[in-house]
Coordinates of C-alpha atoms in Angstrom, one line a residue:
X1 CA -16.7 7.3 -2.9
X2 CA -17.8 3.7 -3.6
X3 CA -15.9 3.8 -6.9
X4 CA -12.8 4.7 -5.1
X5 CA -13.2 1.7 -2.7
X6 CA -13.2 -0.6 -5.7
X7 CA -9.8 0.7 -6.8
X8 CA -7.9 -0.9 -3.9
X9 CA -7.2 -4.6 -3.8
X10 CA -9.7 -6.3 -1.6
X11 CA -7.1 -8.5 -0.1
X12 CA -3.8 -6.6 0.6
X13 CA -0.5 -8.5 0.7
X14 CA 0.8 -10.0 3.9
X15 CA 2.7 -7.7 6.2
X16 CA 5.9 -7.8 8.4
X17 CA 6.8 -5.6 11.3
X18 CA 9.7 -5.5 13.9
X19 CA 9.5 -3.7 17.2
X20 CA 11.9 -4.4 20.0
X21 CA 12.1 -8.2 20.4
X22 CA 8.8 -8.8 18.6
X23 CA 8.3 -9.8 15.0
X24 CA 4.7 -9.5 13.8
X25 CA 3.4 -11.0 10.6
X26 CA -0.1 -10.7 9.3
X27 CA -1.7 -12.8 6.6
X28 CA -5.4 -12.8 5.6
X29 CA -7.3 -13.0 8.9
X30 CA -4.4 -13.8 11.3
X31 CA -1.8 -11.9 13.3
X32 CA 1.2 -13.9 14.3
X33 CA 3.7 -12.5 16.8
X34 CA 6.9 -14.1 18.3
X35 CA 10.1 -12.9 20.1
X36 CA 12.4 -13.4 17.1
X37 CA 15.5 -12.3 19.0
X38 CA 15.2 -15.2 21.4
X39 CA 15.6 -18.4 19.3
X40 CA 15.2 -20.7 22.4
X41 CA 11.9 -19.2 23.5
X42 CA 9.1 -21.1 21.8
X43 CA 6.1 -18.8 22.1
X44 CA 3.8 -17.7 19.2
X45 CA 0.9 -15.4 19.8
X46 CA -1.9 -15.9 17.3
X47 CA -5.0 -13.7 16.9
X48 CA -7.6 -14.6 14.3
X49 CA -10.1 -11.9 13.3
X50 CA -12.7 -14.5 12.5
X51 CA -13.0 -15.0 16.3
X52 CA -13.1 -11.3 17.1
X53 CA -15.9 -10.1 19.4
X54 CA -18.2 -7.3 18.2
X55 CA -19.2 -8.7 14.9
X56 CA -21.0 -6.1 12.9
X57 CA -24.7 -6.0 13.2
X58 CA -26.1 -6.7 9.8
X59 CA -22.5 -6.0 8.5
X60 CA -22.7 -2.3 9.1
X61 CA -20.0 0.2 10.0
X62 CA -20.0 3.0 12.6
X63 CA -21.9 5.2 10.1
X64 CA -24.7 2.7 9.9
X65 CA -24.1 2.0 6.2
X66 CA -23.8 -1.5 4.8
X67 CA -20.3 -2.8 4.5
X68 CA -21.3 -4.8 1.4
X69 CA -19.5 -8.1 0.8
X70 CA -16.7 -8.3 3.4
X71 CA -14.4 -10.7 5.1
X72 CA -12.2 -10.8 8.2
X73 CA -9.0 -10.0 6.2
X74 CA -6.6 -7.7 8.0
X75 CA -6.1 -4.5 6.0
X76 CA -3.4 -2.7 7.9
X77 CA -1.6 -2.7 11.3
X78 CA 0.8 -0.5 13.2
X79 CA 3.0 -0.6 16.3
X80 CA 3.4 2.2 18.8
X81 CA 7.0 3.5 19.0
X82 CA 7.7 1.7 22.3
X83 CA 6.1 -1.5 21.1
X84 CA 3.5 -1.4 23.9
X85 CA 0.5 -1.1 21.6
X86 CA -0.4 -2.5 18.2
X87 CA -3.5 -1.7 16.3
X88 CA -5.1 -3.4 13.3
X89 CA -8.1 -2.9 11.1
X90 CA -10.0 -5.5 9.0
X91 CA -12.4 -5.7 6.1
X92 CA -15.4 -5.8 8.5
X93 CA -14.6 -2.2 9.5
X94 CA -13.2 -3.1 12.9
X95 CA -10.3 -1.4 14.7
X96 CA -8.7 -3.8 17.2
X97 CA -6.3 -2.6 19.8
X98 CA -3.7 -4.8 21.7
X99 CA -1.3 -4.2 24.5
X100 CA 1.8 -6.3 24.3
X101 CA 3.2 -5.7 27.8
X102 CA 3.5 -7.5 30.2
X103 CA 1.7 -10.0 27.9
X104 CA -0.5 -9.8 24.8
X105 CA -4.0 -8.6 25.5
X106 CA -6.8 -7.4 23.3
X107 CA -8.0 -4.1 24.8
X108 CA -10.9 -3.2 22.5
X109 CA -12.7 -3.9 19.3
X110 CA -14.3 -0.8 17.8
X111 CA -16.2 0.0 14.6
X112 CA -14.8 2.4 12.1
X113 CA -16.7 4.4 9.6
X114 CA -15.2 3.0 6.4
X115 CA -12.6 0.5 5.4
X116 CA -9.1 1.5 6.3
X117 CA -6.1 1.9 4.0
X118 CA -3.4 2.9 6.5
X119 CA -3.0 3.7 10.2
X120 CA -0.4 5.0 12.6
X121 CA -0.1 5.5 16.4
X122 CA 1.1 8.8 17.7
X123 CA 4.6 9.1 19.3
X124 CA 2.8 10.1 22.6
X125 CA 0.9 6.8 22.3
X126 CA -2.4 8.4 23.1
X127 CA -4.2 8.2 19.6
X128 CA -4.6 5.9 16.6
X129 CA -5.0 7.8 13.3
X130 CA -6.9 5.8 10.7
X131 CA -7.0 6.8 7.0
X132 CA -9.9 5.4 5.0
X133 CA -10.9 4.9 1.4
X134 CA -13.3 7.9 1.3
X135 CA -10.3 10.2 2.0
X136 CA -10.9 10.9 5.7
X137 CA -8.7 10.5 8.7
X138 CA -10.2 9.7 12.1
X139 CA -8.5 9.6 15.5
X140 CA -9.2 7.0 18.2
X141 CA -8.2 7.2 21.8
X142 CA -5.9 4.7 23.4
X143 CA -6.5 5.8 26.9
X144 CA -10.3 5.3 26.4
X145 CA -10.2 2.2 24.2
X146 CA -14.0 2.0 23.8
X147 CA -14.5 5.6 22.7
X148 CA -15.7 6.3 19.1
X149 CA -13.6 8.1 16.6
X150 CA -13.3 11.8 15.8
X151 CA -12.8 13.0 12.3
X152 CA -9.6 15.0 11.9
X153 CA -9.3 15.9 8.2
X154 CA -10.6 14.9 4.8
X155 CA -9.4 14.6 1.2
X156 CA -11.5 14.5 -2.0
X157 CA -9.6 11.4 -3.1
X158 CA -8.7 8.0 -1.8
X159 CA -6.0 8.1 0.9
X160 CA -3.2 5.6 0.6
X161 CA -0.9 6.5 3.5
X162 CA -0.7 8.6 6.6
X163 CA 2.4 9.7 8.5
X164 CA 3.4 11.8 11.5
X165 CA 6.4 13.9 12.4
X166 CA 8.4 12.4 15.3
X167 CA 7.1 15.1 17.7
X168 CA 3.5 14.7 16.6
X169 CA 3.3 18.3 15.4
X170 CA 2.5 17.5 11.8
X171 CA 0.2 15.0 10.1
X172 CA 1.0 14.1 6.5
X173 CA -1.5 12.4 4.2
X174 CA -0.9 10.9 0.7
X175 CA -3.7 10.3 -1.8
X176 CA -4.5 8.8 -5.2
X177 CA -4.4 12.2 -6.9
X178 CA -0.7 12.7 -6.6
X179 CA -0.9 15.0 -3.6
X180 CA 0.9 15.0 -0.2
X181 CA -0.8 17.3 2.3
X182 CA 1.0 18.6 5.4
X183 CA -1.3 19.8 8.3
X184 CA -0.9 20.8 11.9
X185 CA -1.9 17.9 14.2
X186 CA -3.4 20.2 16.8
X187 CA -5.6 21.9 14.1
X188 CA -5.7 19.6 11.0
X189 CA -7.9 22.0 9.1
X190 CA -4.8 24.3 9.0
X191 CA -2.9 23.2 6.0
X192 CA 0.8 24.0 6.2
X193 CA 1.9 23.0 2.7
X194 CA 1.4 20.6 -0.2
X195 CA 4.2 18.5 -1.6
X196 CA 3.4 18.5 -5.3
X197 CA 5.4 16.9 -8.1
X198 CA 4.4 13.2 -8.4
X199 CA 2.6 12.3 -11.6
X200 CA 0.8 9.3 -10.2
X201 CA -0.7 8.1 -6.9
X202 CA 1.5 8.4 -3.9
X203 CA 1.8 4.9 -2.4
X204 CA 4.2 5.5 0.6
X205 CA 5.3 8.4 2.8
X206 CA 7.3 8.6 6.0
X207 CA 9.2 11.3 7.9
X208 CA 12.9 10.4 8.4
X209 CA 13.0 9.7 12.2
X210 CA 16.5 11.1 12.8
X211 CA 16.1 14.0 10.3
X212 CA 12.6 15.1 11.2
X213 CA 12.5 17.9 8.6
X214 CA 12.7 15.5 5.7
X215 CA 10.0 13.4 4.1
X216 CA 10.4 10.4 1.8
X217 CA 7.7 9.6 -0.7
X218 CA 7.2 6.8 -3.2
X219 CA 4.7 6.8 -6.1
X220 CA 3.3 4.9 -9.1
X221 CA 5.3 7.4 -11.3
X222 CA 8.5 5.3 -10.7
X223 CA 10.2 7.8 -8.4
X224 CA 11.4 8.2 -4.9
X225 CA 11.3 11.8 -3.8
X226 CA 12.8 13.7 -0.8
X227 CA 11.1 16.8 0.5
X228 CA 11.5 19.6 3.0
X229 CA 7.8 19.0 3.8
X230 CA 7.1 22.1 5.9
X231 CA 7.7 24.3 2.9
X232 CA 6.6 21.7 0.3
X233 CA 10.0 21.9 -1.4
X234 CA 11.3 18.9 -3.3
X235 CA 15.0 18.5 -2.8
X236 CA 15.8 15.2 -4.6
X237 CA 14.1 12.9 -7.1
X238 CA 15.3 9.4 -7.9
X239 CA 14.1 7.6 -11.1
X240 CA 13.8 4.0 -10.1
X241 CA 13.6 2.4 -13.6
X242 CA 17.1 3.8 -14.3
X243 CA 18.8 1.9 -11.5
X244 CA 18.5 -1.7 -12.7
X245 CA 20.0 -2.2 -16.2
X246 CA 19.2 -5.9 -16.2
X247 CA 15.5 -5.3 -16.6
X248 CA 14.3 -5.9 -20.2
X249 CA 11.6 -3.4 -19.9
X250 CA 11.5 0.1 -18.3
X251 CA 7.7 0.0 -17.8
X252 CA 7.1 2.6 -15.0
X253 CA 4.2 0.6 -13.6
X254 CA 6.5 -2.3 -12.6
X255 CA 8.5 0.1 -10.4
X256 CA 5.7 1.2 -8.1
X257 CA 6.9 0.9 -4.5
X258 CA 4.7 -1.2 -2.3
X259 CA 6.7 -1.1 1.0
X260 CA 9.5 0.9 2.6
X261 CA 11.6 0.6 5.7
X262 CA 14.3 2.7 7.4
X263 CA 17.3 2.1 9.6
X264 CA 18.7 5.0 11.6
X265 CA 22.0 3.4 12.0
X266 CA 23.6 4.4 8.7
X267 CA 20.5 6.2 7.4
X268 CA 19.5 3.3 5.1
X269 CA 16.3 3.0 3.2
X270 CA 15.1 -0.3 1.6
X271 CA 12.2 -0.4 -0.8
X272 CA 10.1 -3.3 -2.2
X273 CA 8.6 -3.2 -5.6
X274 CA 5.0 -4.0 -6.4
X275 CA 5.6 -6.0 -9.6
X276 CA 9.3 -6.9 -9.5
X277 CA 10.9 -9.5 -7.2
X278 CA 13.6 -7.2 -6.0
X279 CA 14.7 -4.9 -3.2
X280 CA 16.7 -1.7 -3.6
X281 CA 18.7 -0.2 -0.8
X282 CA 19.6 3.5 -0.6
X283 CA 21.6 5.7 1.9
X284 CA 20.4 9.1 2.8
X285 CA 23.0 11.8 2.6
X286 CA 21.2 14.3 4.8
X287 CA 23.7 17.2 4.3
X288 CA 23.5 17.0 0.5
X289 CA 19.8 16.3 0.6
X290 CA 20.0 13.3 -1.7
X291 CA 19.6 9.5 -1.9
X292 CA 22.5 7.3 -2.9
X293 CA 21.7 3.9 -4.4
X294 CA 23.8 1.3 -2.5
X295 CA 22.6 -2.1 -3.7
X296 CA 19.9 -3.9 -5.7
X297 CA 18.9 -7.4 -4.5
X298 CA 17.1 -9.7 -6.9
X299 CA 14.7 -12.3 -5.3
X300 CA 13.6 -15.7 -6.6
X301 CA 10.1 -15.0 -5.4
X302 CA 7.9 -11.9 -5.2
X303 CA 8.4 -10.0 -1.9
X304 CA 5.4 -9.1 0.3
X305 CA 7.1 -6.9 2.9
X306 CA 10.4 -6.0 4.5
X307 CA 11.8 -4.5 7.8
X308 CA 15.1 -3.4 9.1
X309 CA 16.4 -4.4 12.5
X310 CA 18.0 -1.6 14.6
X311 CA 21.4 -2.9 13.8
X312 CA 20.8 -3.0 10.0
X313 CA 19.8 -6.6 9.4
X314 CA 17.1 -6.7 6.7
X315 CA 14.2 -9.2 6.9
X316 CA 12.1 -9.9 3.8
X317 CA 8.8 -11.7 3.7
X318 CA 8.2 -13.5 0.4
X319 CA 5.7 -15.8 -1.3
X320 CA 7.6 -19.0 -0.8
X321 CA 6.3 -21.7 1.6
X322 CA 9.7 -23.4 1.9
X323 CA 11.6 -20.1 2.6
X324 CA 9.0 -17.5 3.7
X325 CA 11.6 -15.3 5.3
X326 CA 15.0 -14.1 4.1
X327 CA 17.6 -12.4 6.3
X328 CA 20.3 -10.1 4.9
X329 CA 23.1 -8.7 7.1
X330 CA 25.3 -5.8 6.3
X331 CA 29.0 -6.7 5.6
X332 CA 31.3 -3.9 4.5
X333 CA 28.5 -1.8 3.2
X334 CA 26.8 -4.6 1.3
X335 CA 23.9 -6.8 2.4
X336 CA 24.6 -10.6 2.2
X337 CA 22.2 -13.4 2.6
X338 CA 22.2 -15.4 5.9
X339 CA 21.0 -19.0 5.8
X340 CA 22.0 -21.0 8.9
X341 CA 20.7 -18.5 11.5
X342 CA 18.7 -19.7 14.5
X343 CA 16.3 -16.8 14.5
X344 CA 15.6 -17.2 10.8
X345 CA 15.0 -20.9 11.2
X346 CA 12.7 -20.4 14.1
X347 CA 10.5 -17.7 12.5
X348 CA 10.4 -19.5 9.1
X349 CA 9.1 -22.6 10.8
X350 CA 6.3 -20.6 12.4
X351 CA 5.2 -19.2 9.1
X352 CA 5.6 -22.5 7.3
X353 CA 3.3 -24.1 9.8
X354 CA 0.7 -21.4 9.4
X355 CA 1.1 -21.1 5.6
X356 CA -2.7 -21.5 5.0
X357 CA -3.2 -17.8 5.9
X358 CA -0.8 -16.8 3.1
X359 CA -1.9 -19.1 0.3
X360 CA -4.5 -16.7 -1.2
X361 CA -1.9 -14.0 -1.6
X362 CA 0.5 -16.1 -3.7
X363 CA 0.7 -14.9 -7.3
X364 CA -2.0 -12.3 -6.7
X365 CA -0.3 -9.6 -8.8
X366 CA -0.3 -5.9 -8.5
X367 CA -2.0 -4.1 -5.6
X368 CA -2.1 -0.8 -7.6
X369 CA -3.0 -1.7 -11.1
X370 CA -6.4 0.0 -10.9
X371 CA -5.0 3.2 -9.4
X372 CA -3.1 4.5 -12.4
X373 CA -4.6 7.3 -14.4
X374 CA -6.3 6.3 -17.7
X375 CA -4.2 7.2 -20.7
X376 CA -5.4 7.6 -24.3
X377 CA -3.7 7.4 -27.6
X378 CA -5.4 10.3 -29.4
X379 CA -4.3 9.2 -32.9
X380 CA -5.5 5.7 -32.4
X381 CA -8.9 7.0 -31.2
X382 CA -9.0 9.4 -34.2
X383 CA -8.3 6.6 -36.7
X384 CA -10.8 4.3 -35.1
X385 CA -13.6 7.0 -35.2
X386 CA -12.7 7.8 -38.8
X387 CA -13.0 4.1 -39.8
X388 CA -16.4 4.0 -38.0
X389 CA -17.6 7.1 -39.9
X390 CA -16.5 5.6 -43.3
X391 CA -18.2 2.3 -42.5
X392 CA -21.4 4.2 -41.6
X393 CA -21.3 6.2 -44.8
X394 CA -20.8 3.0 -46.8
X395 CA -23.7 1.3 -45.1
X396 CA -25.9 4.4 -45.8
X397 CA -25.0 4.4 -49.5
X398 CA -25.9 0.7 -49.7
X399 CA -29.2 1.4 -48.0
X400 CA -30.1 4.3 -50.4
X401 CA -29.1 2.1 -53.4
X402 CA -31.5 -0.7 -52.3
X403 CA -34.3 1.8 -51.8
X404 CA -33.6 3.4 -55.3
X405 CA -33.7 0.0 -57.0
X406 CA -37.0 -0.9 -55.4
X407 CA -38.7 2.3 -56.6
X408 CA -37.5 2.1 -60.2
X409 CA -38.5 -1.4 -61.0
X410 CA -40.3 -1.5 -64.4
X411 CA -43.9 -2.5 -64.3
X412 CA -44.9 -5.1 -67.0
X413 CA -47.3 -3.3 -69.5
X414 CA -50.8 -4.8 -70.0
X415 CA -51.7 -6.5 -73.3
X416 CA -54.0 -4.6 -75.9
X417 CA -57.7 -5.0 -75.2
X418 CA -59.9 -6.8 -77.7

């Protein structure tokens, strides 16, 4: 499993989340939170994992094994549906739980078994589900914030994302080996179905909140797919590299999806690409079971994350100190950039003033480059091996010739004796 851990970027890109009146941004070791809907309220909550209590003894996790070289970098975080709780995990194998109401408070710092790749809080707000790099999912109690985790299920491959149905009945897990598994939450060993069809790692999954029988998935194979996940049936596939005709190359690896967000008002889905500074917006036609491409937005800088407001406004976090946030508002079915907006100015200033936590992520490149399956050109390998064989035969002939010349040297005859 150690080899699998090395396949994920050690320092994931910064993240952005919206819940209620709060905007939360994470970068390296810090979590920043502010009430973005209230421009006049100047309050910024900052939590730095370097100051977190419960440092690991000798840098070991819950399983007692060494964490190796580690930092305090935040790996993943998630809100509860009401916004009351937020949980994050860091590179030192810590799970940190906060309560946001009536004010921000750190409830607990627990150790997890292995480094986390994704986490989610149940709709009932009673558990945190943590997916890790060894392929396991553990659950941690919210009501008992100091209680250790319980293993729920396991894959044989690195997990990249975990999702829940809105009623907490199903748990869905996506792994590096192209699989999406659907299990019963109350008995995770009971596998309901597999959603099979992707040809590369599955980077993102989520159940559509207002159409809870549908699942959206994104992959390194350059596709977005829609599933009736309880039966494992694929109902729609969208090839992403066919959408933007302006791109000079159709290299599939450029179109891996790094982040997704959904807006129930209008059934809009926005995706961010891993290696292209662009956002694509789709609309779900639930009756026809298909995705309709609505708009492609090119960015001047690589995007890190994105999030929809409830009303359809789209926020984008990007690697630009002068304009770390972008805001697009829907106008007649198209999203248009907003510049002079008080909320945008306020939140951008907070990030600009704390830019040191984002500097290491600027220009970092792909988060997924080591996850792709190795491919081989059989003809090139054959020709290379043939050349090597010919060279070996040539060298062998030269060696035999040298030996033969040494053995057949004529010996000078001795003169006649007197």
